[in-house]
PDB file of C-alpha atoms in Angstrom:
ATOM      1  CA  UNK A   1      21.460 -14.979  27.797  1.00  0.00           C
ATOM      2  CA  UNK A   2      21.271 -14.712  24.181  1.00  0.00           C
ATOM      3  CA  UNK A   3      24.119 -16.747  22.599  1.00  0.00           C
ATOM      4  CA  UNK A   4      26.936 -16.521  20.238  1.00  0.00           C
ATOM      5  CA  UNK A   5      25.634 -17.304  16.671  1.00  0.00           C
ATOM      6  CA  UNK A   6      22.279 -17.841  17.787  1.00  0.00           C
ATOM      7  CA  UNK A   7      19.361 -17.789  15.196  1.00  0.00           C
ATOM      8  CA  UNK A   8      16.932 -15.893  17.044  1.00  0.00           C
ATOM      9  CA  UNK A   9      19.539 -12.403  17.972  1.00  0.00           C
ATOM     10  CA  UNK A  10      17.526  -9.472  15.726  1.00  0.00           C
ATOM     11  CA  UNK A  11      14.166 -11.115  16.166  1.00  0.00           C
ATOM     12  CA  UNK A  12      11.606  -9.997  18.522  1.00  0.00           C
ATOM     13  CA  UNK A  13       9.920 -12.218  21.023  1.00  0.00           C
ATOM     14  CA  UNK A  14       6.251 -11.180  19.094  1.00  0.00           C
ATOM     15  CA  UNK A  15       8.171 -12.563  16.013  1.00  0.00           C
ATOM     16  CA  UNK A  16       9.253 -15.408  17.528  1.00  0.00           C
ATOM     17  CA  UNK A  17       5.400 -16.652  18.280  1.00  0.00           C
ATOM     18  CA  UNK A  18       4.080 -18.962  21.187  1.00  0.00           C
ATOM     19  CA  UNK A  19       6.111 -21.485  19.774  1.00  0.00           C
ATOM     20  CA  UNK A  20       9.133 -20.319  21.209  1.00  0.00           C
ATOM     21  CA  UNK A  21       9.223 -22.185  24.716  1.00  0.00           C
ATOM     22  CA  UNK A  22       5.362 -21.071  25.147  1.00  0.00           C
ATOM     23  CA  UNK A  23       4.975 -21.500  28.644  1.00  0.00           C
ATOM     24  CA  UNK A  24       7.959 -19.033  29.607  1.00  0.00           C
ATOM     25  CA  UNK A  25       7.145 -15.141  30.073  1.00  0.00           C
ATOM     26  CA  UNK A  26       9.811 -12.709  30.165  1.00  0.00           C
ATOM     27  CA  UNK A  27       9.576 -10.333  32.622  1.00  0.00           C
ATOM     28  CA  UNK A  28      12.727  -7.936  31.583  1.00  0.00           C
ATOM     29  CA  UNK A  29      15.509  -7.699  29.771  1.00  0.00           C
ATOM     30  CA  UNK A  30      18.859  -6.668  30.612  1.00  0.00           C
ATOM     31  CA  UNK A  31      21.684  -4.944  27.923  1.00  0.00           C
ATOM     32  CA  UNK A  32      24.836  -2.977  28.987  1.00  0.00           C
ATOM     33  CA  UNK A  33      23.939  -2.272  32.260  1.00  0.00           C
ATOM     34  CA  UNK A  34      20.113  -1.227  30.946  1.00  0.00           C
ATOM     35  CA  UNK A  35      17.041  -3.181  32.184  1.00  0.00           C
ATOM     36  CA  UNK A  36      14.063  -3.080  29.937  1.00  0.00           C
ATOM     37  CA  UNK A  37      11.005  -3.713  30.875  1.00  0.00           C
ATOM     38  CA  UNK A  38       8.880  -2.107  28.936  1.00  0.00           C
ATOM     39  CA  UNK A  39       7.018  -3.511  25.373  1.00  0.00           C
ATOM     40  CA  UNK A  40       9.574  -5.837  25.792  1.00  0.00           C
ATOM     41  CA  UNK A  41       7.403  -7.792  22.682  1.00  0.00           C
ATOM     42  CA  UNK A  42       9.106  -5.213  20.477  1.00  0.00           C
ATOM     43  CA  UNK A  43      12.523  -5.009  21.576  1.00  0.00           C
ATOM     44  CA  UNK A  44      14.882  -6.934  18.806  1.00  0.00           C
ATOM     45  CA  UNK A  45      16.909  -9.532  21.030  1.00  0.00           C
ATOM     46  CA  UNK A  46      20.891  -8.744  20.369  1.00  0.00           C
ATOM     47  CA  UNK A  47      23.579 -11.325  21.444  1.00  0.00           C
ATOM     48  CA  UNK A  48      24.356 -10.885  25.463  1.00  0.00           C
ATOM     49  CA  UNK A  49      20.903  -9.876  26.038  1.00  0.00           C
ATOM     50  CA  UNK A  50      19.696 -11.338  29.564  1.00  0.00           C
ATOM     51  CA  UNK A  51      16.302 -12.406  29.862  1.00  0.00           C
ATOM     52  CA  UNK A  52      14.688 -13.040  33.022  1.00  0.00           C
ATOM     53  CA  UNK A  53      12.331 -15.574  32.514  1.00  0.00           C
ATOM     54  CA  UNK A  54       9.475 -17.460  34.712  1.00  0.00           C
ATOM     55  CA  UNK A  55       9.315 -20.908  33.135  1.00  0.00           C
ATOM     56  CA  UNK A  56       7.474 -23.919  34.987  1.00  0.00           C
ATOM     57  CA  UNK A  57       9.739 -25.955  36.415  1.00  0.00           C
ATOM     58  CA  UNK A  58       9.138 -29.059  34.017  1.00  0.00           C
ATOM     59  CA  UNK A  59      10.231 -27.109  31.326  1.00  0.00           C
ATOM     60  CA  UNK A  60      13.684 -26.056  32.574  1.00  0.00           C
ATOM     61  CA  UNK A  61      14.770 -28.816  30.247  1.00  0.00           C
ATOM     62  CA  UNK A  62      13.741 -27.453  27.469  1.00  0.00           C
ATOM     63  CA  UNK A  63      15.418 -24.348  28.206  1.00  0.00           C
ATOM     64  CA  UNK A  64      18.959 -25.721  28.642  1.00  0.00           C
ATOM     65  CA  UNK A  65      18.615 -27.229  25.225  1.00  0.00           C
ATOM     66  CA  UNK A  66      17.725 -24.425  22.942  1.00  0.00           C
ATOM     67  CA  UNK A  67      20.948 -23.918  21.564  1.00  0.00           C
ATOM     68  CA  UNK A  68      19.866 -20.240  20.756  1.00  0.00           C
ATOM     69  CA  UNK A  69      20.323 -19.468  25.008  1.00  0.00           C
ATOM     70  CA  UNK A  70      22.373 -19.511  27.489  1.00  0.00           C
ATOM     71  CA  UNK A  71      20.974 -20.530  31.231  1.00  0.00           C
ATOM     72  CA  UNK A  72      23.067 -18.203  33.733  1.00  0.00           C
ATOM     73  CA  UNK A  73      21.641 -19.026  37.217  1.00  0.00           C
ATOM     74  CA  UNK A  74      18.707 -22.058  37.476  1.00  0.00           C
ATOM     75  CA  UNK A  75      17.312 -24.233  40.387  1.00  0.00           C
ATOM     76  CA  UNK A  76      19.572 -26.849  40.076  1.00  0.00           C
ATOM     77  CA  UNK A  77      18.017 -30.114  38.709  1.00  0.00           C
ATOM     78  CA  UNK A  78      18.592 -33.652  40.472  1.00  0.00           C
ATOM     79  CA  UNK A  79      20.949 -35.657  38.111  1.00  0.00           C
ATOM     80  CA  UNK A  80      21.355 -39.630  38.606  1.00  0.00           C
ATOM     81  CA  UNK A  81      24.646 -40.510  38.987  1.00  0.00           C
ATOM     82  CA  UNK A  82      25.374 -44.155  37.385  1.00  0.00           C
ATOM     83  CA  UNK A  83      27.838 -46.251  35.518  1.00  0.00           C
ATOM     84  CA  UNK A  84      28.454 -43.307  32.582  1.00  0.00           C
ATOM     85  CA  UNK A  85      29.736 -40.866  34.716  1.00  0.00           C
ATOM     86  CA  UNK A  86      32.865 -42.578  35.888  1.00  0.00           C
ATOM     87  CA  UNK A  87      32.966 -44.304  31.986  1.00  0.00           C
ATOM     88  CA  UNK A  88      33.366 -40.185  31.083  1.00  0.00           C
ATOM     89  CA  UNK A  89      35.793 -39.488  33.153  1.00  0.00           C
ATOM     90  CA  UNK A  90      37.937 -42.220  32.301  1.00  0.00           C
ATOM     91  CA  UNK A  91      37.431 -41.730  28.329  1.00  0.00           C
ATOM     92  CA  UNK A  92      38.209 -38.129  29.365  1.00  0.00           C
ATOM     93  CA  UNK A  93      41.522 -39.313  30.407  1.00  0.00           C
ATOM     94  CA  UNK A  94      42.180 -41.581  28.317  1.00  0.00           C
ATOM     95  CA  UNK A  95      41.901 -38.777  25.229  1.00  0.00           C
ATOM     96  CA  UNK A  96      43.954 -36.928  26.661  1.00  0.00           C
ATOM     97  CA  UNK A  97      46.886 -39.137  28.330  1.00  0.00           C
ATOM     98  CA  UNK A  98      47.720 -41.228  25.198  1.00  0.00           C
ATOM     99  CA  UNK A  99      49.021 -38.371  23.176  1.00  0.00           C
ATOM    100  CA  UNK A 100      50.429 -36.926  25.974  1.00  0.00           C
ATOM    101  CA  UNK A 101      52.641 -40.215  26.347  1.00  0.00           C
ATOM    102  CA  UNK A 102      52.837 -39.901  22.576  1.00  0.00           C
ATOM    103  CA  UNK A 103      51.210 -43.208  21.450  1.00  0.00           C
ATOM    104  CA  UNK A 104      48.314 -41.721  19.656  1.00  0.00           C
ATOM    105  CA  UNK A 105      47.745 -38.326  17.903  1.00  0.00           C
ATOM    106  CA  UNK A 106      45.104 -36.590  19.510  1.00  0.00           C
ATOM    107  CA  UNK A 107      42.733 -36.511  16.479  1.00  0.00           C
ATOM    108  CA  UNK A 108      42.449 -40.186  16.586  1.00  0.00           C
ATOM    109  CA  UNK A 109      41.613 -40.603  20.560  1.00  0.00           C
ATOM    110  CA  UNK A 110      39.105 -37.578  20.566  1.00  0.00           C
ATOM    111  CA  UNK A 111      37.730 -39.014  17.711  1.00  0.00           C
ATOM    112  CA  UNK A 112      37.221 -42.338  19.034  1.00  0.00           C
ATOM    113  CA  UNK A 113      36.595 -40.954  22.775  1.00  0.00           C
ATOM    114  CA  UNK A 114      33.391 -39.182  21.304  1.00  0.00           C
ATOM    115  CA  UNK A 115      32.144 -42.049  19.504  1.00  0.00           C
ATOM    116  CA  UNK A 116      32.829 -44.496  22.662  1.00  0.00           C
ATOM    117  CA  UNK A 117      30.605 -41.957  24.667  1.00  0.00           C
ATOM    118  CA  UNK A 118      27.985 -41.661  22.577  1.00  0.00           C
ATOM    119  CA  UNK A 119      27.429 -45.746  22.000  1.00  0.00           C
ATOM    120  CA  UNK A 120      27.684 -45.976  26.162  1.00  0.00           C
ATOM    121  CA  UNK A 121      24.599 -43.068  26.473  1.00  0.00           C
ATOM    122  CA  UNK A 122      26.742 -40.491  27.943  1.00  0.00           C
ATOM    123  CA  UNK A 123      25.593 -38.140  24.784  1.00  0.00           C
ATOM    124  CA  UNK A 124      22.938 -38.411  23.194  1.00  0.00           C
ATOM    125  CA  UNK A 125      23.361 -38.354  18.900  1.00  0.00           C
ATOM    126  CA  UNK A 126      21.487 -34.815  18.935  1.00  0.00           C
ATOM    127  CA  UNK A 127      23.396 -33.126  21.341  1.00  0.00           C
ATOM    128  CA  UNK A 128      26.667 -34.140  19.568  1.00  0.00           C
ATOM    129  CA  UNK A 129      25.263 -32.542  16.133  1.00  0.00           C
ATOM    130  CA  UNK A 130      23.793 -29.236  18.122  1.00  0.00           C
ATOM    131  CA  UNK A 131      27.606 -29.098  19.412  1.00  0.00           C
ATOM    132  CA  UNK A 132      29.075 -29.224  15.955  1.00  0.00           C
ATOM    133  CA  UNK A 133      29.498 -25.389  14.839  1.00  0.00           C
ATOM    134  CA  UNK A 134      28.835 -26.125  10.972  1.00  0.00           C
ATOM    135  CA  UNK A 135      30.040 -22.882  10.290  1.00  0.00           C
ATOM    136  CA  UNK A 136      33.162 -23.432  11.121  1.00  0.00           C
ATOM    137  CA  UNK A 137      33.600 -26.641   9.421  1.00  0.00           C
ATOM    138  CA  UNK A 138      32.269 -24.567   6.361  1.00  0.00           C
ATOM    139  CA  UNK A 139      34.824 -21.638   6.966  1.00  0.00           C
ATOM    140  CA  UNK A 140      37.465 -24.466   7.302  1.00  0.00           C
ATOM    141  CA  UNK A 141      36.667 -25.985   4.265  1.00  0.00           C
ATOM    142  CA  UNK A 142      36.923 -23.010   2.270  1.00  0.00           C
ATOM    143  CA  UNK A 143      40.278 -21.486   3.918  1.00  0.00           C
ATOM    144  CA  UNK A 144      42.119 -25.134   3.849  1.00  0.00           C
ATOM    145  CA  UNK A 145      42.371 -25.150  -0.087  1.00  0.00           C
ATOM    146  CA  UNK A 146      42.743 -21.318   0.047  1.00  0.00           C
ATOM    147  CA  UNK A 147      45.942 -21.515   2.734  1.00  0.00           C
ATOM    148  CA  UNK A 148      46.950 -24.701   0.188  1.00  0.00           C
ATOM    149  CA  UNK A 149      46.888 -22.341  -2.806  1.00  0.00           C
ATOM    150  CA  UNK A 150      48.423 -19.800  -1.331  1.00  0.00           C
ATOM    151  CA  UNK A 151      51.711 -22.056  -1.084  1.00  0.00           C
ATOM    152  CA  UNK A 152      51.335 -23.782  -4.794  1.00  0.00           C
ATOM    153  CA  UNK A 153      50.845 -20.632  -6.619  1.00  0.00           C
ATOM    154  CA  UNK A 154      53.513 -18.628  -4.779  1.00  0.00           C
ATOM    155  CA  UNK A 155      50.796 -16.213  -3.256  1.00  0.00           C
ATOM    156  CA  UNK A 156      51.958 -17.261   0.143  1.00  0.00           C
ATOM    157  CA  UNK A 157      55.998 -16.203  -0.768  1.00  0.00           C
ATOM    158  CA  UNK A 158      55.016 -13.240  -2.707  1.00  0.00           C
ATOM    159  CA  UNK A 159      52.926 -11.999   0.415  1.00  0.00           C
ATOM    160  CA  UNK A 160      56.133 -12.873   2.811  1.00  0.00           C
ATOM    161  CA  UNK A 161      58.757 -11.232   0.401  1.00  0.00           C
ATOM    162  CA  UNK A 162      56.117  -7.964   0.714  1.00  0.00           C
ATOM    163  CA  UNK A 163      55.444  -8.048   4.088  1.00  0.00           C
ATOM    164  CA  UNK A 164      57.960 -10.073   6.631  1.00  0.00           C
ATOM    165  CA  UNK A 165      61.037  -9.532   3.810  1.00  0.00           C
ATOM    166  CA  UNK A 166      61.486  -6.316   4.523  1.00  0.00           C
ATOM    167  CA  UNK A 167      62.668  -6.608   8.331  1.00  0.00           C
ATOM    168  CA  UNK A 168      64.791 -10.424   7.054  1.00  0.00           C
ATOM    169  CA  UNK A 169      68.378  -8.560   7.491  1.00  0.00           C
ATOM    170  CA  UNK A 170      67.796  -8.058  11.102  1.00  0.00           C
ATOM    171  CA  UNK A 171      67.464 -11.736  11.808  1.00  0.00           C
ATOM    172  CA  UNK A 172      64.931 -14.432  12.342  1.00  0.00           C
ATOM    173  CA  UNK A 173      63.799 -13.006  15.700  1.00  0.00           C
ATOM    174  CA  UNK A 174      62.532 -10.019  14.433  1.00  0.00           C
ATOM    175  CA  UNK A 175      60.803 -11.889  11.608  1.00  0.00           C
ATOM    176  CA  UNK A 176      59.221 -14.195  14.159  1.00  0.00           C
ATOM    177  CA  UNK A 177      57.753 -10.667  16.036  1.00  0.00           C
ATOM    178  CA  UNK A 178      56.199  -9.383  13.034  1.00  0.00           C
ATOM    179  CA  UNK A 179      54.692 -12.693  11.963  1.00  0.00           C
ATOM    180  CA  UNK A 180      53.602 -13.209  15.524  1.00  0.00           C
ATOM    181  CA  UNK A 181      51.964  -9.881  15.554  1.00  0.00           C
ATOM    182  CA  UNK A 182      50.190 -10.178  12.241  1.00  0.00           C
ATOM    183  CA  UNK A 183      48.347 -13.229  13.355  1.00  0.00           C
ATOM    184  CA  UNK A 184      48.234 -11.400  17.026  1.00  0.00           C
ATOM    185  CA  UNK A 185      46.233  -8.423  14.789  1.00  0.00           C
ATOM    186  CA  UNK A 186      43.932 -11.210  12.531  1.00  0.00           C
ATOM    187  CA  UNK A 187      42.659 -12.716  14.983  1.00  0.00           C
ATOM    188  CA  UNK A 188      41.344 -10.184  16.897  1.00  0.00           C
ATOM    189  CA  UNK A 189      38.191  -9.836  13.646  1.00  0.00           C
ATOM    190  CA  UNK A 190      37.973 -13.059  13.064  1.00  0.00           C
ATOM    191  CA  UNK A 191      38.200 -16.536  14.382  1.00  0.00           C
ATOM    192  CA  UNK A 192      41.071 -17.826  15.740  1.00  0.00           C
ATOM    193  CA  UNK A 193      41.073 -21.230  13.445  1.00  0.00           C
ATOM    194  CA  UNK A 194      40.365 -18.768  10.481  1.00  0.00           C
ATOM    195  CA  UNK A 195      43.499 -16.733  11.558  1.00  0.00           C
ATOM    196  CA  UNK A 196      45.504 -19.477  11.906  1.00  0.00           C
ATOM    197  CA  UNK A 197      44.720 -21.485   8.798  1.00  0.00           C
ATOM    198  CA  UNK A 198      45.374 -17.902   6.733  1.00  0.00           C
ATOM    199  CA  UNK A 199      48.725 -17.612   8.282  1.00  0.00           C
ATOM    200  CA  UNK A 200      49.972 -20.852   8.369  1.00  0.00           C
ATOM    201  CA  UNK A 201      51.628 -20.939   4.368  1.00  0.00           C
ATOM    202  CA  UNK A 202      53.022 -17.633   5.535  1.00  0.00           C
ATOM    203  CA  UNK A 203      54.732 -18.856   8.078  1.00  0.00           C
ATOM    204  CA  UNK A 204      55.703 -21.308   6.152  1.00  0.00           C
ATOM    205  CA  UNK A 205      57.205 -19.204   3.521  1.00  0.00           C
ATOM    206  CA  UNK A 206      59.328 -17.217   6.070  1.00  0.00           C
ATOM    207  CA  UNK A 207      60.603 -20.167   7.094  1.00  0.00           C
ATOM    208  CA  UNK A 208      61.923 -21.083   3.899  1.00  0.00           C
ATOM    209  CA  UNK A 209      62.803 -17.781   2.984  1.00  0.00           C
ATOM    210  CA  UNK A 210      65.342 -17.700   6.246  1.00  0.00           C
ATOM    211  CA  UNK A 211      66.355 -21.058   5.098  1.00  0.00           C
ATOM    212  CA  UNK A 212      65.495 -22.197   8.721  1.00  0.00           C
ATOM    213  CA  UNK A 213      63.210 -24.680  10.971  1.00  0.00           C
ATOM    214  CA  UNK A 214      59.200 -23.479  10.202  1.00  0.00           C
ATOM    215  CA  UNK A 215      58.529 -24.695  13.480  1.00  0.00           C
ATOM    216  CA  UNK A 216      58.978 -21.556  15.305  1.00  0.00           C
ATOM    217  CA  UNK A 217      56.602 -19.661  13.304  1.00  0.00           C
ATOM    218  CA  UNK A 218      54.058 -22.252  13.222  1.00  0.00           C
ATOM    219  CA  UNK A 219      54.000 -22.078  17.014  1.00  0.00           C
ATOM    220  CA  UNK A 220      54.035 -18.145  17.098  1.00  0.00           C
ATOM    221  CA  UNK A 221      51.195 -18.328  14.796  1.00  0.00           C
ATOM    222  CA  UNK A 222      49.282 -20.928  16.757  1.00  0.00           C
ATOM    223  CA  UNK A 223      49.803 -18.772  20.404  1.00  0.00           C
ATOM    224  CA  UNK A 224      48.834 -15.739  18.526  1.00  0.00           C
ATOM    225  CA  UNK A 225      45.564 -16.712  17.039  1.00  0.00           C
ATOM    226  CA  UNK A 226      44.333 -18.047  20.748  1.00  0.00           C
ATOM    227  CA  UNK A 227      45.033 -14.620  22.393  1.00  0.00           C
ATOM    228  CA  UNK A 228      42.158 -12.563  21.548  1.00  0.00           C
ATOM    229  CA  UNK A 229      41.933 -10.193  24.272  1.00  0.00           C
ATOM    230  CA  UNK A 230      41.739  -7.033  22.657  1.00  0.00           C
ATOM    231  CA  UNK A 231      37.995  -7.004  21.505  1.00  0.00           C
ATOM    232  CA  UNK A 232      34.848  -8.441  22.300  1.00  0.00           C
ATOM    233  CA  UNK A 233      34.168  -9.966  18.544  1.00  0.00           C
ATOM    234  CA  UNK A 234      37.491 -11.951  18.296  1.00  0.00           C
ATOM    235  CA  UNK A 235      36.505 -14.643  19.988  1.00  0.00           C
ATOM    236  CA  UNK A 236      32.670 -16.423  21.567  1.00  0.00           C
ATOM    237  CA  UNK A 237      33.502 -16.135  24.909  1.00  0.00           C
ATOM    238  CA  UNK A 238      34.681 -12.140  24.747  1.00  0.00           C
ATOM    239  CA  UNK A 239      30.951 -11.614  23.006  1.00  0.00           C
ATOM    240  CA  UNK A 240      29.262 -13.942  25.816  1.00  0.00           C
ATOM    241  CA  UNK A 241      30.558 -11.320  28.068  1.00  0.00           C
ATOM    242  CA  UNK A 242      30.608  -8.223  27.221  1.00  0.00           C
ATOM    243  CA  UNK A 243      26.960  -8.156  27.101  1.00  0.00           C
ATOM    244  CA  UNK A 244      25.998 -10.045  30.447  1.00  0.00           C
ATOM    245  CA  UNK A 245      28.488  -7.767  32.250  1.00  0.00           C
ATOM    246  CA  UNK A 246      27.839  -4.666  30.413  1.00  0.00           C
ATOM    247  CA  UNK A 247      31.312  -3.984  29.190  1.00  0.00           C
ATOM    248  CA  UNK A 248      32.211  -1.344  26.757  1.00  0.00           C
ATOM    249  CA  UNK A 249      34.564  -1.980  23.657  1.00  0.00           C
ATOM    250  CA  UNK A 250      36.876   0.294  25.518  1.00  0.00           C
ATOM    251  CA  UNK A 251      37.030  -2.160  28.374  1.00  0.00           C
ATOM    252  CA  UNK A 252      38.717  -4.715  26.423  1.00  0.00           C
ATOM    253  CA  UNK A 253      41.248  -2.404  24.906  1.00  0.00           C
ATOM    254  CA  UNK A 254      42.128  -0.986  28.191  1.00  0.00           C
ATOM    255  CA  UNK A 255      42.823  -4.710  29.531  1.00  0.00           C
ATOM    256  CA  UNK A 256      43.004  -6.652  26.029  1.00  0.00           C
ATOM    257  CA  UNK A 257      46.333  -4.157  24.965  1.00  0.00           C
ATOM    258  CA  UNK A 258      48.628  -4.766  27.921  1.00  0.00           C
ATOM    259  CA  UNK A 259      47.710  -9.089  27.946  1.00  0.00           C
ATOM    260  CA  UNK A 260      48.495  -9.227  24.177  1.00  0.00           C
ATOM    261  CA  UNK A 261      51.818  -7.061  24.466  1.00  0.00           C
ATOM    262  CA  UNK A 262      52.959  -8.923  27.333  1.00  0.00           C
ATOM    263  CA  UNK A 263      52.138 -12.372  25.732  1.00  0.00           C
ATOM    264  CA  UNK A 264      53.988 -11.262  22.302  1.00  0.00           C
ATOM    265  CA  UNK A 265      57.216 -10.222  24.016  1.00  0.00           C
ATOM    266  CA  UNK A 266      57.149 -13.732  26.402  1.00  0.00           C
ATOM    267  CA  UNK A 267      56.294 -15.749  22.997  1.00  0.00           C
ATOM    268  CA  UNK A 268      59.120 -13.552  20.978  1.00  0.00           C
ATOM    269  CA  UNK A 269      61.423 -14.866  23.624  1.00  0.00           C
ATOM    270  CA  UNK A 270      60.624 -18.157  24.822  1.00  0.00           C
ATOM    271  CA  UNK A 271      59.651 -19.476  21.819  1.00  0.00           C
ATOM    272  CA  UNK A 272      62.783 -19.825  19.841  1.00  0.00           C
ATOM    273  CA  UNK A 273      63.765 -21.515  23.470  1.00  0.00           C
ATOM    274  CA  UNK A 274      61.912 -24.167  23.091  1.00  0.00           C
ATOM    275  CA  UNK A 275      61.597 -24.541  19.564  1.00  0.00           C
ATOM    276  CA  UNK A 276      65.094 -23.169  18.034  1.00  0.00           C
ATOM    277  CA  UNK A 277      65.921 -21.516  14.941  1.00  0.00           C
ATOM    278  CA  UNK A 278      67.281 -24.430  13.173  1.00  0.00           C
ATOM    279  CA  UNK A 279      68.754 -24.708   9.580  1.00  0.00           C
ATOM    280  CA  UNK A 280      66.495 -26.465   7.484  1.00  0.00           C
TER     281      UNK A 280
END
């Protein structure tokens, strides 16, 4: 399947040359419940496209590492199990069970966690810079100072005063619904981290504009910007999906709707459970 983000979606396979995994012929092409199988050469490759390909065995390898594709269904190759595999599992745990017990933030173990299994061979150094989504860490670098700015130059209160400040008499509650449905509504167009970091000096701002705890809207914030359900470009794995099962945008309104309302009304209440409106 044609990946998320992947270089070669609006190419065609005659543009892509016999350089492109040379030994592999595609036989047809699948898209929203279409198979194509005709001058298939000429047909510009869109993401969730699903190639059936006949590919020598030997080069099966080369397959699963073209970042650019997805392998769905393969003969299964034979893989040696030695020392590393219990070493990953272990690291594995180890990331995650020392913040969990609260001795180490979670940034430092995963940090250290990826490094430990790339000096024992468990990853090799390419496959740790093909899993690095640069575009991300360039989208984060611009919206950090942006969010930052926001807060120093006031942008951030004006924007709450505008927006959030209108519905402040009828109590921090109802503020924390609108902010959690403003970052519920971002992120369904763009990335969830991108959401997040946007909304974050808002959420701020409220906070100190209700002279409470920001913790409560940080939260809402966070839970909101990881429930994209409502449309297949809000998140990777919506996309990976709606092509290989031949969805409609109308599919993921129909089921996308009803999970986000029912998540916003459980996070409207249980949130301020958990994390309580507090005077700051």
């Amino acid at each position: 399947m044609i990946a998320p983000r992947s270089r070669i979606s609006g190419r065609t396979l005659a543009s892509l040359g016999a350089g492109w995994h040379k030994n592999a012929t595609v036989l047809g092409i699948h898209r929203r419940g279409q198979v194509l199988r005709e001058q298939l050469r000429a047909v510009r490759l869109q993401v969730g496209d699903i190639l059936l390909m006949l590919t020598p065995a030997a080069e099966a390898a080369d397959l699963r590492a073209d970042s650019n594709i997805i392998v769905l269904s393969e003969r299964e190759a034979e893989k040696e199990m030695g020392w590393r595999a219990p070493f990953a599992l272990v690291t594995m745990a180890l990331v995650i069970l020392l913040p969990a017990l609260g001795w180490v933030p979670i940034s430092i173990t995963s940090l250290f966690g990826a490094v430990a299994m790339t000096l024992a061979g468990c990853l090799k150094a390419d496959d740790v810079y093909d899993a690095i989504d640069w575009r991300i860490i360039i989208l984060m670098a611009g919206l950090l100072p942006l969010g930052m700015a926001m807060s120093e130059t006031g942008a951030a209160q004006f924007l709450v005063e505008n927006t959030v400040g209108l519905v402040k008499s009828f109590g921090p509650l109802t503020v924390l619904a609108v902010v959690y449905l403003m970052a519920l509504m971002l992120t369904e167009f763009m990335s969830n981290a991108a959401a997040a970091v946007l909304l974050t000096p808002i959420g701020m701002s409220t906070a100190k504009m209700m002279g409470v705890d920001p913790t409560p809207f940080l939260i809402a914030v966070t839970f909101a910007a990881s429930t994209s359900f409502a449309t297949p470009v809000g998140y990777q794995t919506n996309t990976m999906v709606y092509g290989a099962g031949g969805y409609r945008f109308v599919d993921f309104l129909k089921v996308g709707l009803p999970l986000n309302l029912i998540f916003w009304v459980l996070g409207v209440l249980l949130i301020p459970v958990f994390w309580p409106f507090n005077p700051a």
